[in-house]
CSV table of N, CA and C in Angstrom, one decimal:
chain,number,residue,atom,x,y,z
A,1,UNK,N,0.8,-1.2,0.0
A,1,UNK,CA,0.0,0.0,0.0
A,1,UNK,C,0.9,1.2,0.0
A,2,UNK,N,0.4,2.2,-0.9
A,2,UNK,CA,1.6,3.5,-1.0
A,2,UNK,C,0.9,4.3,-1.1
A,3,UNK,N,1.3,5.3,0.0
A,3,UNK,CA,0.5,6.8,0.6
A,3,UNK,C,1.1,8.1,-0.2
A,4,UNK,N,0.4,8.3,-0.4
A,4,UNK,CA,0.4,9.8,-1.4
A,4,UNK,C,-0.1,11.0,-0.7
A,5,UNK,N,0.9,11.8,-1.0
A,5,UNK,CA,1.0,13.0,-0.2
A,5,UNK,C,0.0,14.1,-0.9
A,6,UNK,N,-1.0,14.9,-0.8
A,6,UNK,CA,-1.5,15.8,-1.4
A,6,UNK,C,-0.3,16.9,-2.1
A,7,UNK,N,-0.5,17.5,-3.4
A,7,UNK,CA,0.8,18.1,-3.7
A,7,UNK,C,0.2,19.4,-3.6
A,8,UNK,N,1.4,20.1,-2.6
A,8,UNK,CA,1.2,21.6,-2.2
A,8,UNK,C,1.7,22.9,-3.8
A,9,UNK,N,1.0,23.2,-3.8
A,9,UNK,CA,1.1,24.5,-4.6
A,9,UNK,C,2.3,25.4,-4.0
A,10,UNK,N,3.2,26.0,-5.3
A,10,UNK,CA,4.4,26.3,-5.0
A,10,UNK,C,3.8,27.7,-4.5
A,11,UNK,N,3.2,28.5,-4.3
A,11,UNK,CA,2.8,29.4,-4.4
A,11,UNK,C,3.4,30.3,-3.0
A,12,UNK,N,3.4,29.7,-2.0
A,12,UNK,CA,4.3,29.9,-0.4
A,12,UNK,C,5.3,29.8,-0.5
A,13,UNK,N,6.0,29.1,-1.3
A,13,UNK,CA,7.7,28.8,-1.7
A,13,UNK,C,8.3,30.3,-2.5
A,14,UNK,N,7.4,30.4,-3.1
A,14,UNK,CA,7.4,32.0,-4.6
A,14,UNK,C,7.7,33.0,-3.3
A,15,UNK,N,6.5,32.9,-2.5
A,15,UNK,CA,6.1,34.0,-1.1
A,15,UNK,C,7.3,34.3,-0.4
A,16,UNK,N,8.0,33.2,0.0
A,16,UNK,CA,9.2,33.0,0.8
A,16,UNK,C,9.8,33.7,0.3
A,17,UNK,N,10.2,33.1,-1.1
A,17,UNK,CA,11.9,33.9,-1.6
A,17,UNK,C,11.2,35.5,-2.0
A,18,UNK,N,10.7,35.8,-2.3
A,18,UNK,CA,10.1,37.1,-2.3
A,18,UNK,C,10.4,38.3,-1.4
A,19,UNK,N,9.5,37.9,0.2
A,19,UNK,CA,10.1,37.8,1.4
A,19,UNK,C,11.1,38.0,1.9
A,20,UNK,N,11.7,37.3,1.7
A,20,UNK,CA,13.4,37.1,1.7
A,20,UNK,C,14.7,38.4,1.1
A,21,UNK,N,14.0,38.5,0.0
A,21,UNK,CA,14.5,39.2,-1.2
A,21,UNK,C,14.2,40.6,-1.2
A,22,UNK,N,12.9,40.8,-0.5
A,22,UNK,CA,12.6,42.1,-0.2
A,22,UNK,C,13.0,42.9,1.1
A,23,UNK,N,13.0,41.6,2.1
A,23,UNK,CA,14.0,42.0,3.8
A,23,UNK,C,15.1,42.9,3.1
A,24,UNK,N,15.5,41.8,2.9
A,24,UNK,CA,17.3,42.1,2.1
A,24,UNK,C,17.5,43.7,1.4
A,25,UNK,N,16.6,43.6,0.4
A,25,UNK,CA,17.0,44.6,0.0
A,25,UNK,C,16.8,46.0,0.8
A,26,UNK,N,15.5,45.7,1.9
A,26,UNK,CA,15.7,47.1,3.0
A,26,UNK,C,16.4,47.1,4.2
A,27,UNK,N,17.2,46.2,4.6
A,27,UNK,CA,18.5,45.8,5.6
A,27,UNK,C,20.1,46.7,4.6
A,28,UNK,N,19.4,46.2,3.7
A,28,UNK,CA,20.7,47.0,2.6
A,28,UNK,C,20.9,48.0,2.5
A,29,UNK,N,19.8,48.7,3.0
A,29,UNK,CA,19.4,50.6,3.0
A,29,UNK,C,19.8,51.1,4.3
A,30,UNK,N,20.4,50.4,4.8
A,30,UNK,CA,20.6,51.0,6.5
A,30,UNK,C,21.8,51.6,6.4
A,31,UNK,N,22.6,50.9,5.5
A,31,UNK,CA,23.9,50.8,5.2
A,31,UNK,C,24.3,52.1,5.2
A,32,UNK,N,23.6,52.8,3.9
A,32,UNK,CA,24.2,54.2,3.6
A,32,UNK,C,23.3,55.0,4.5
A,33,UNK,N,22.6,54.9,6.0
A,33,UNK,CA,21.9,56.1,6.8
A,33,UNK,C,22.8,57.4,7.1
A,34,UNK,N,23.7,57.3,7.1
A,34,UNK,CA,24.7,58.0,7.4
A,34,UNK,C,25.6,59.1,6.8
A,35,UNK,N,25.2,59.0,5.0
A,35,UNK,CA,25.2,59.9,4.2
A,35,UNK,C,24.0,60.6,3.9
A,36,UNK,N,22.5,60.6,4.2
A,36,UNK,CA,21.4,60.5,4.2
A,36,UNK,C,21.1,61.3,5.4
A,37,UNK,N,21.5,61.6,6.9
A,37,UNK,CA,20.6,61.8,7.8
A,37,UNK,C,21.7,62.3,8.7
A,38,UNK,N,22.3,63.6,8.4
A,38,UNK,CA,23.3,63.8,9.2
A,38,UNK,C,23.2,64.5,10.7
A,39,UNK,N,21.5,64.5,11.0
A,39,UNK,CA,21.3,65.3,12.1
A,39,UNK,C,20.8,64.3,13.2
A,40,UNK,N,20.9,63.1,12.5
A,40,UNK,CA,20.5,61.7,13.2
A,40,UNK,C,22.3,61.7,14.2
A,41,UNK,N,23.0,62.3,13.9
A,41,UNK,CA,24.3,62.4,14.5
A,41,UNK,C,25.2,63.5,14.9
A,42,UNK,N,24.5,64.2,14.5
A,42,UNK,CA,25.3,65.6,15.0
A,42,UNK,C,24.1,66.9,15.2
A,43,UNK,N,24.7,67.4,15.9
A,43,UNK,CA,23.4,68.6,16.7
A,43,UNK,C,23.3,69.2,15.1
A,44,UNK,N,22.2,69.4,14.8
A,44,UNK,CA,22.3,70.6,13.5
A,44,UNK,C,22.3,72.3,13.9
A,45,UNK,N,22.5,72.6,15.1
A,45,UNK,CA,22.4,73.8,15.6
A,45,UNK,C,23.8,74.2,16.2
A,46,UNK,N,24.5,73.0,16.1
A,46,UNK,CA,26.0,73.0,17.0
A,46,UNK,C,26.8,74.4,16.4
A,47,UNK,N,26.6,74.9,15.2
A,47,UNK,CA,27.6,75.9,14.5
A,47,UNK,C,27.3,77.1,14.0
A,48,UNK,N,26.0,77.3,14.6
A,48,UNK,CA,25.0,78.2,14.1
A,48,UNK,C,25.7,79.8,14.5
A,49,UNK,N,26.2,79.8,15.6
A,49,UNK,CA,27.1,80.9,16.4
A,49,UNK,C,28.1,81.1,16.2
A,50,UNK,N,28.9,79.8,15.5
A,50,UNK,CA,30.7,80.0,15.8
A,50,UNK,C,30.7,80.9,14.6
A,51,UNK,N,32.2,81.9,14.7
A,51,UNK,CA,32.3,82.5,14.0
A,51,UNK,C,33.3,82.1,12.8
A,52,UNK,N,33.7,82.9,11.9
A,52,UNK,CA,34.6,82.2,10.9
A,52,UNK,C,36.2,81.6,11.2
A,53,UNK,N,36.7,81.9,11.6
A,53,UNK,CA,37.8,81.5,12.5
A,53,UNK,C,37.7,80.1,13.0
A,54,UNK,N,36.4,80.6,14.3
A,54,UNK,CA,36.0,78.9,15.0
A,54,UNK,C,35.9,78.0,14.0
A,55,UNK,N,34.8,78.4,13.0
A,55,UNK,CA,34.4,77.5,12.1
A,55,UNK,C,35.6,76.9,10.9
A,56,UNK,N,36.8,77.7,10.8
A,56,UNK,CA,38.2,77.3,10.3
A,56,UNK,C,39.0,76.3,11.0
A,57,UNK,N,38.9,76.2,12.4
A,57,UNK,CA,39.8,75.6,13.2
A,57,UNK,C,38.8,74.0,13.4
A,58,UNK,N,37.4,74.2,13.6
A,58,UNK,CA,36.7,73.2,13.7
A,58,UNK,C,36.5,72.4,12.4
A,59,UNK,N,36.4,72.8,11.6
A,59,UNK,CA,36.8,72.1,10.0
A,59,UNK,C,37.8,71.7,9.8
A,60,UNK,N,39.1,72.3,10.2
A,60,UNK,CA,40.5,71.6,10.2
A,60,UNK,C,40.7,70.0,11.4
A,61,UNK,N,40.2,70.8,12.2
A,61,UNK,CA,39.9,69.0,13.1
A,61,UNK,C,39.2,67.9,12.8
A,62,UNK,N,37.6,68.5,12.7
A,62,UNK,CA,37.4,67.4,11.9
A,62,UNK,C,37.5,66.6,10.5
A,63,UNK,N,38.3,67.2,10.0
A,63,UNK,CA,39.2,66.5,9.1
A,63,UNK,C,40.3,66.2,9.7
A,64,UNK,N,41.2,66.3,10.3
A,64,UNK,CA,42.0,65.4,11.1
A,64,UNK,C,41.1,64.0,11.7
A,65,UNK,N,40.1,64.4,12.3
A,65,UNK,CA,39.9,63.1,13.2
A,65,UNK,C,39.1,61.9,12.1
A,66,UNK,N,38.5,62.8,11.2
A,66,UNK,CA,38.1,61.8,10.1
A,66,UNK,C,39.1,61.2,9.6
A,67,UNK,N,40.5,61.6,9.3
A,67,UNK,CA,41.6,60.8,9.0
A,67,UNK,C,41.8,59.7,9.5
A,68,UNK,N,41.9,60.2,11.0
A,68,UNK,CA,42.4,59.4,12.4
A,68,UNK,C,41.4,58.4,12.0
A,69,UNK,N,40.2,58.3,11.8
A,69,UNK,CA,39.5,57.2,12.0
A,69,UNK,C,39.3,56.6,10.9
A,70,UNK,N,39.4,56.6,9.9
A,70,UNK,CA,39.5,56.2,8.7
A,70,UNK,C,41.2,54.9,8.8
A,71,UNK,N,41.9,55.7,9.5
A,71,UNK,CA,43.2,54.9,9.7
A,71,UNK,C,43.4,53.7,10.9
A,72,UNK,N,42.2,53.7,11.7
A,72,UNK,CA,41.7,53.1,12.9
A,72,UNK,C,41.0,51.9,12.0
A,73,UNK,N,40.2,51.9,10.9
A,73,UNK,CA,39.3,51.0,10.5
A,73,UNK,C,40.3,50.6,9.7
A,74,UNK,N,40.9,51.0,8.9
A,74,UNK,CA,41.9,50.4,8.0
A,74,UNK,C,42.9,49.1,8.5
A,75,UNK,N,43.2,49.7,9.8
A,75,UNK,CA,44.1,48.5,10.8
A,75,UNK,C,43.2,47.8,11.5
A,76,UNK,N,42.0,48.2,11.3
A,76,UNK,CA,41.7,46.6,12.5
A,76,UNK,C,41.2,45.9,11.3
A,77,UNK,N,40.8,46.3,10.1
A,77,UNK,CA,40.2,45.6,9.1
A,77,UNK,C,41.5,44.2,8.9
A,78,UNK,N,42.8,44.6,9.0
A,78,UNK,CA,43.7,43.5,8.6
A,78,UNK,C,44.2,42.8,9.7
A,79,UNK,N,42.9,42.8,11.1
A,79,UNK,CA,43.5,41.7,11.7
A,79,UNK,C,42.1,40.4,11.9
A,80,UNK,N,42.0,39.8,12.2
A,80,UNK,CA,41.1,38.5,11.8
A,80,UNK,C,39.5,39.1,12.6
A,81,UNK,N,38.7,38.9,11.5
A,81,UNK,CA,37.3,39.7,12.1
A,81,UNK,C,37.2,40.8,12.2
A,82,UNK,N,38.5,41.6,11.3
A,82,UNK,CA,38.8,43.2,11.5
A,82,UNK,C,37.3,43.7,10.7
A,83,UNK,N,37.2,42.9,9.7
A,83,UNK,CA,36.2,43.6,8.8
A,83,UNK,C,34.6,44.0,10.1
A,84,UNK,N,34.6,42.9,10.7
A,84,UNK,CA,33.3,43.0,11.6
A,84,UNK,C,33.7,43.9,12.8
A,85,UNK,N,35.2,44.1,13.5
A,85,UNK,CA,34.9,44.6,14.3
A,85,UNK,C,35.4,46.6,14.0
A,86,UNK,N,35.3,46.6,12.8
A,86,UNK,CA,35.5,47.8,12.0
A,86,UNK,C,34.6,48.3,11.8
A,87,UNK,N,33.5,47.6,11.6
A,87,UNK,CA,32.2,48.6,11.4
A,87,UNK,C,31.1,48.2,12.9
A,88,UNK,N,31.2,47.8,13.7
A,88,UNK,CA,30.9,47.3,15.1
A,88,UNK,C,31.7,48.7,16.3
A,89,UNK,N,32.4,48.8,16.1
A,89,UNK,CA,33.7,49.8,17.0
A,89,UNK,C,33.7,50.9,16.3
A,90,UNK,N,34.3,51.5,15.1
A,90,UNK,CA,34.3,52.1,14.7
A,90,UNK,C,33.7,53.3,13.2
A,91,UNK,N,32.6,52.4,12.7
A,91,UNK,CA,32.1,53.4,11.7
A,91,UNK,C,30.9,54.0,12.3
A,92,UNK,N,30.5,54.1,13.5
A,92,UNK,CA,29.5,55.3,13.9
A,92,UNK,C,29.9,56.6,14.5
A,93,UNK,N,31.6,56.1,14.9
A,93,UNK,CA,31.9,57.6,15.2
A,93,UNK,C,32.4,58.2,13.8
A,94,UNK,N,32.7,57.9,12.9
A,94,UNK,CA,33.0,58.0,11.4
A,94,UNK,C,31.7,58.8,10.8
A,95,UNK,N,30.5,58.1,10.8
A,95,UNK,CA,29.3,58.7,10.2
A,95,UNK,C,29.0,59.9,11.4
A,96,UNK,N,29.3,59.9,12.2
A,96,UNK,CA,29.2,61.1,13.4
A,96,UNK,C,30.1,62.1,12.9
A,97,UNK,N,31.5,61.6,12.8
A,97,UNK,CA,32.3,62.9,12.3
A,97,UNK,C,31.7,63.4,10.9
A,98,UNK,N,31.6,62.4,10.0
A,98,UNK,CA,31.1,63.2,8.4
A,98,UNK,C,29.9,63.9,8.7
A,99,UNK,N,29.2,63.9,9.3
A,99,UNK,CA,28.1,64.4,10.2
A,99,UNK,C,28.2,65.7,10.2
A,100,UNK,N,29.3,65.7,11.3
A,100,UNK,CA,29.4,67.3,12.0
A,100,UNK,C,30.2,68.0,11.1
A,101,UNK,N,31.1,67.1,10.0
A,101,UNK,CA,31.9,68.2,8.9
A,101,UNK,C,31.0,68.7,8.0
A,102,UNK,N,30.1,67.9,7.4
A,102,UNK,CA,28.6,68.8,7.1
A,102,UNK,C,28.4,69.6,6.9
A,103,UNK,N,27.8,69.4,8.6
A,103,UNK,CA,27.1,71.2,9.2
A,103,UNK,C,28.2,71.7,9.3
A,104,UNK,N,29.4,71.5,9.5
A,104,UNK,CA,30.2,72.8,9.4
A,104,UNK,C,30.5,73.7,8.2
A,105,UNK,N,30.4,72.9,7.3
A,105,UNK,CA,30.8,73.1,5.9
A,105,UNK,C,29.6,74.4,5.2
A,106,UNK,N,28.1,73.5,6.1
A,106,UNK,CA,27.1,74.4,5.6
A,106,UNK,C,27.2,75.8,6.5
A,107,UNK,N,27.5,75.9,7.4
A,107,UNK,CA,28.3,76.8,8.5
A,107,UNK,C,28.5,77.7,7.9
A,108,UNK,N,29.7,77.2,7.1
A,108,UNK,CA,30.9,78.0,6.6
A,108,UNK,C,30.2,78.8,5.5
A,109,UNK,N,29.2,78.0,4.6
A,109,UNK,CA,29.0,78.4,3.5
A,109,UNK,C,27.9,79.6,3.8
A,110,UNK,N,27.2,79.2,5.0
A,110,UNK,CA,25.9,80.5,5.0
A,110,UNK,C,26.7,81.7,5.8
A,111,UNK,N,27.6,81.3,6.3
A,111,UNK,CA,28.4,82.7,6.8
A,111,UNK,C,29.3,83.2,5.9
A,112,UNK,N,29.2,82.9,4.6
A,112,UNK,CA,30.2,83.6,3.8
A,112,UNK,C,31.7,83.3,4.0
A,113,UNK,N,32.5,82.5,4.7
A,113,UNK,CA,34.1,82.6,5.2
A,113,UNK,C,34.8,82.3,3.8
A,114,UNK,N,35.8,82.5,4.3
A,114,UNK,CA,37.1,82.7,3.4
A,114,UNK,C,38.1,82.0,4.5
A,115,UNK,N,39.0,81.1,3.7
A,115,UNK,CA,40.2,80.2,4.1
A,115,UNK,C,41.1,81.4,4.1
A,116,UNK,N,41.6,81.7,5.8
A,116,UNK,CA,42.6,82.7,6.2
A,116,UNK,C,43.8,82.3,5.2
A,117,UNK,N,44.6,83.3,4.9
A,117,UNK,CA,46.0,83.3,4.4
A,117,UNK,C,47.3,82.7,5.8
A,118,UNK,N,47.8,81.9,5.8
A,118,UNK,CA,48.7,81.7,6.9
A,118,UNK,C,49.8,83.1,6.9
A,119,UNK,N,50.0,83.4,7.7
A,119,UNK,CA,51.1,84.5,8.3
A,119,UNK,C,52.8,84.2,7.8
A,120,UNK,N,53.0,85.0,7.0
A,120,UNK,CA,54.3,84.5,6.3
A,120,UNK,C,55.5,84.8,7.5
A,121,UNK,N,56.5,83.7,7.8
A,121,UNK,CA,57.2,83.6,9.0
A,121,UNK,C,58.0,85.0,8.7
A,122,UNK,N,59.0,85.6,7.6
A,122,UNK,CA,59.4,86.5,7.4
A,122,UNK,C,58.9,88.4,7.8
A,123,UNK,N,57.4,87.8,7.8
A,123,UNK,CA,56.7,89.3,8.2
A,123,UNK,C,56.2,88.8,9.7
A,124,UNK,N,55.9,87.7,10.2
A,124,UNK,CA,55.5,87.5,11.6
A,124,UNK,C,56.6,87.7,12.5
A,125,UNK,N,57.9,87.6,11.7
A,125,UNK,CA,59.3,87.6,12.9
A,125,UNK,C,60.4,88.7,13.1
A,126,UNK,N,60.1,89.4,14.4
A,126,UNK,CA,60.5,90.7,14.4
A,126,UNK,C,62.2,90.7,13.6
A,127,UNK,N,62.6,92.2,13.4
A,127,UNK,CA,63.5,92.5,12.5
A,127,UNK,C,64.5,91.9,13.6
A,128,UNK,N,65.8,91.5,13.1
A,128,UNK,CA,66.5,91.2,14.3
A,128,UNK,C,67.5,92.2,15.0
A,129,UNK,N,67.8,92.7,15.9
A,129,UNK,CA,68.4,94.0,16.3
A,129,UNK,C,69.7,93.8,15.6
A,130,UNK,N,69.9,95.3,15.6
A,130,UNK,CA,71.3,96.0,15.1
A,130,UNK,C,72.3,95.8,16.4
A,131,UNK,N,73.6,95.2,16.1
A,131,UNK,CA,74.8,95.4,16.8
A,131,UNK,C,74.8,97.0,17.3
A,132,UNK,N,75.1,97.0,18.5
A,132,UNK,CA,75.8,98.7,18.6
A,132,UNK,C,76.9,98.5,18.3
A,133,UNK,N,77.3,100.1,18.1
A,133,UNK,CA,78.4,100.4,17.6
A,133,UNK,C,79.4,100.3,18.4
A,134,UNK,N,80.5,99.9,18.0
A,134,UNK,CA,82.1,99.4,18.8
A,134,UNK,C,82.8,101.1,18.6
A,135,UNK,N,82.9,100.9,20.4
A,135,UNK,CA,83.7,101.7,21.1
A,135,UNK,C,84.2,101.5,22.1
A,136,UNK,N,85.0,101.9,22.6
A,136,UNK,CA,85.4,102.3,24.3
A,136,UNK,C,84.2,101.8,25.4
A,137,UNK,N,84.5,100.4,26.1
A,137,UNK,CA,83.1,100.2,27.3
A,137,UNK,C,84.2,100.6,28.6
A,138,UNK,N,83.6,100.6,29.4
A,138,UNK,CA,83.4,100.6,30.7
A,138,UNK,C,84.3,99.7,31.4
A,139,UNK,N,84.9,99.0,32.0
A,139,UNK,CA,85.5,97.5,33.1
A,139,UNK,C,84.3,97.4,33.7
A,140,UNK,N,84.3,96.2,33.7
A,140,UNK,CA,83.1,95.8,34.8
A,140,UNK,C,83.0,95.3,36.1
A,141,UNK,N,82.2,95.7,36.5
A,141,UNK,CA,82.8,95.8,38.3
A,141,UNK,C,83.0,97.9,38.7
A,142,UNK,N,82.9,98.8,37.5
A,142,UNK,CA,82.8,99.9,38.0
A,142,UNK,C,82.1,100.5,37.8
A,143,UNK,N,81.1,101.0,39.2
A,143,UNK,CA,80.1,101.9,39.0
A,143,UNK,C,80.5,103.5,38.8
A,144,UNK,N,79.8,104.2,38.4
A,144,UNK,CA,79.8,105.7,38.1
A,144,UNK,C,78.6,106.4,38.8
């Protein structure tokens, strides 16, 4: 005697990978939130006051520290699990820094600034004195 199974319609199998295929592609969107939503990370009011100068010196850092961390992910990426604990540890303060370089940038731009000229060492550094003129001194040890 041989038992036969009713045969299921693929139609929940279709549903599945569908399902599946559609998770995915909005799990994949999270990825880039961070070019997309930069007040999700940084105060958007933080630069609204500084003045151009501030806003020079705070642009210059956060581009340093975006370096710094950019060189932080790079090295842990080449040690085993670096790739996971590179974006785990360190790419949220990364999307935080690109964040606040941003607004500063927009900062900069609604305040009009201008990239200061650096101070040329030859005009910042006083003239160097003149020798006096050679004559006849004094012994030392006598007062007058």
């Amino acid at each position: 005697m041989s038992v036969r199974f009713p045969r299921r319609p693929k139609l929940p199998r279709a549903a599945a990978v569908i399902a599946l295929l559609a998770s995915a592609a909005g799990v994949s969107g999270c990825a880039q939130i961070g070019d997309s939503v930069p007040s999700a990370f940084a105060d958007p009011a933080k630069y609204e006051l500084y003045d151009c100068k501030q806003l020079e010196n705070e642009r210059s850092n956060l581009k340093t520290r975006a370096a710094d961390q950019e060189k932080l992910m790079a090295k842990a990426e080449t040690g085993v699990g670096g790739t996971v604990v590179s974006e785990m540890v360190y790419r949220n303060e990364l999307i935080s820094i690109h964040s606040q370089q941003k607004l500063a940038d927009e900062a900069w731009r609604k305040g009009r600034c201008h990239e200061s000229t650096p101070d040329t060492p030859a005009a910042a550094a006083p003239a160097a004195p003149t020798p006096a003129a050679k004559g006849p001194r004094a012994p030392r040890g006598l007062v007058h």
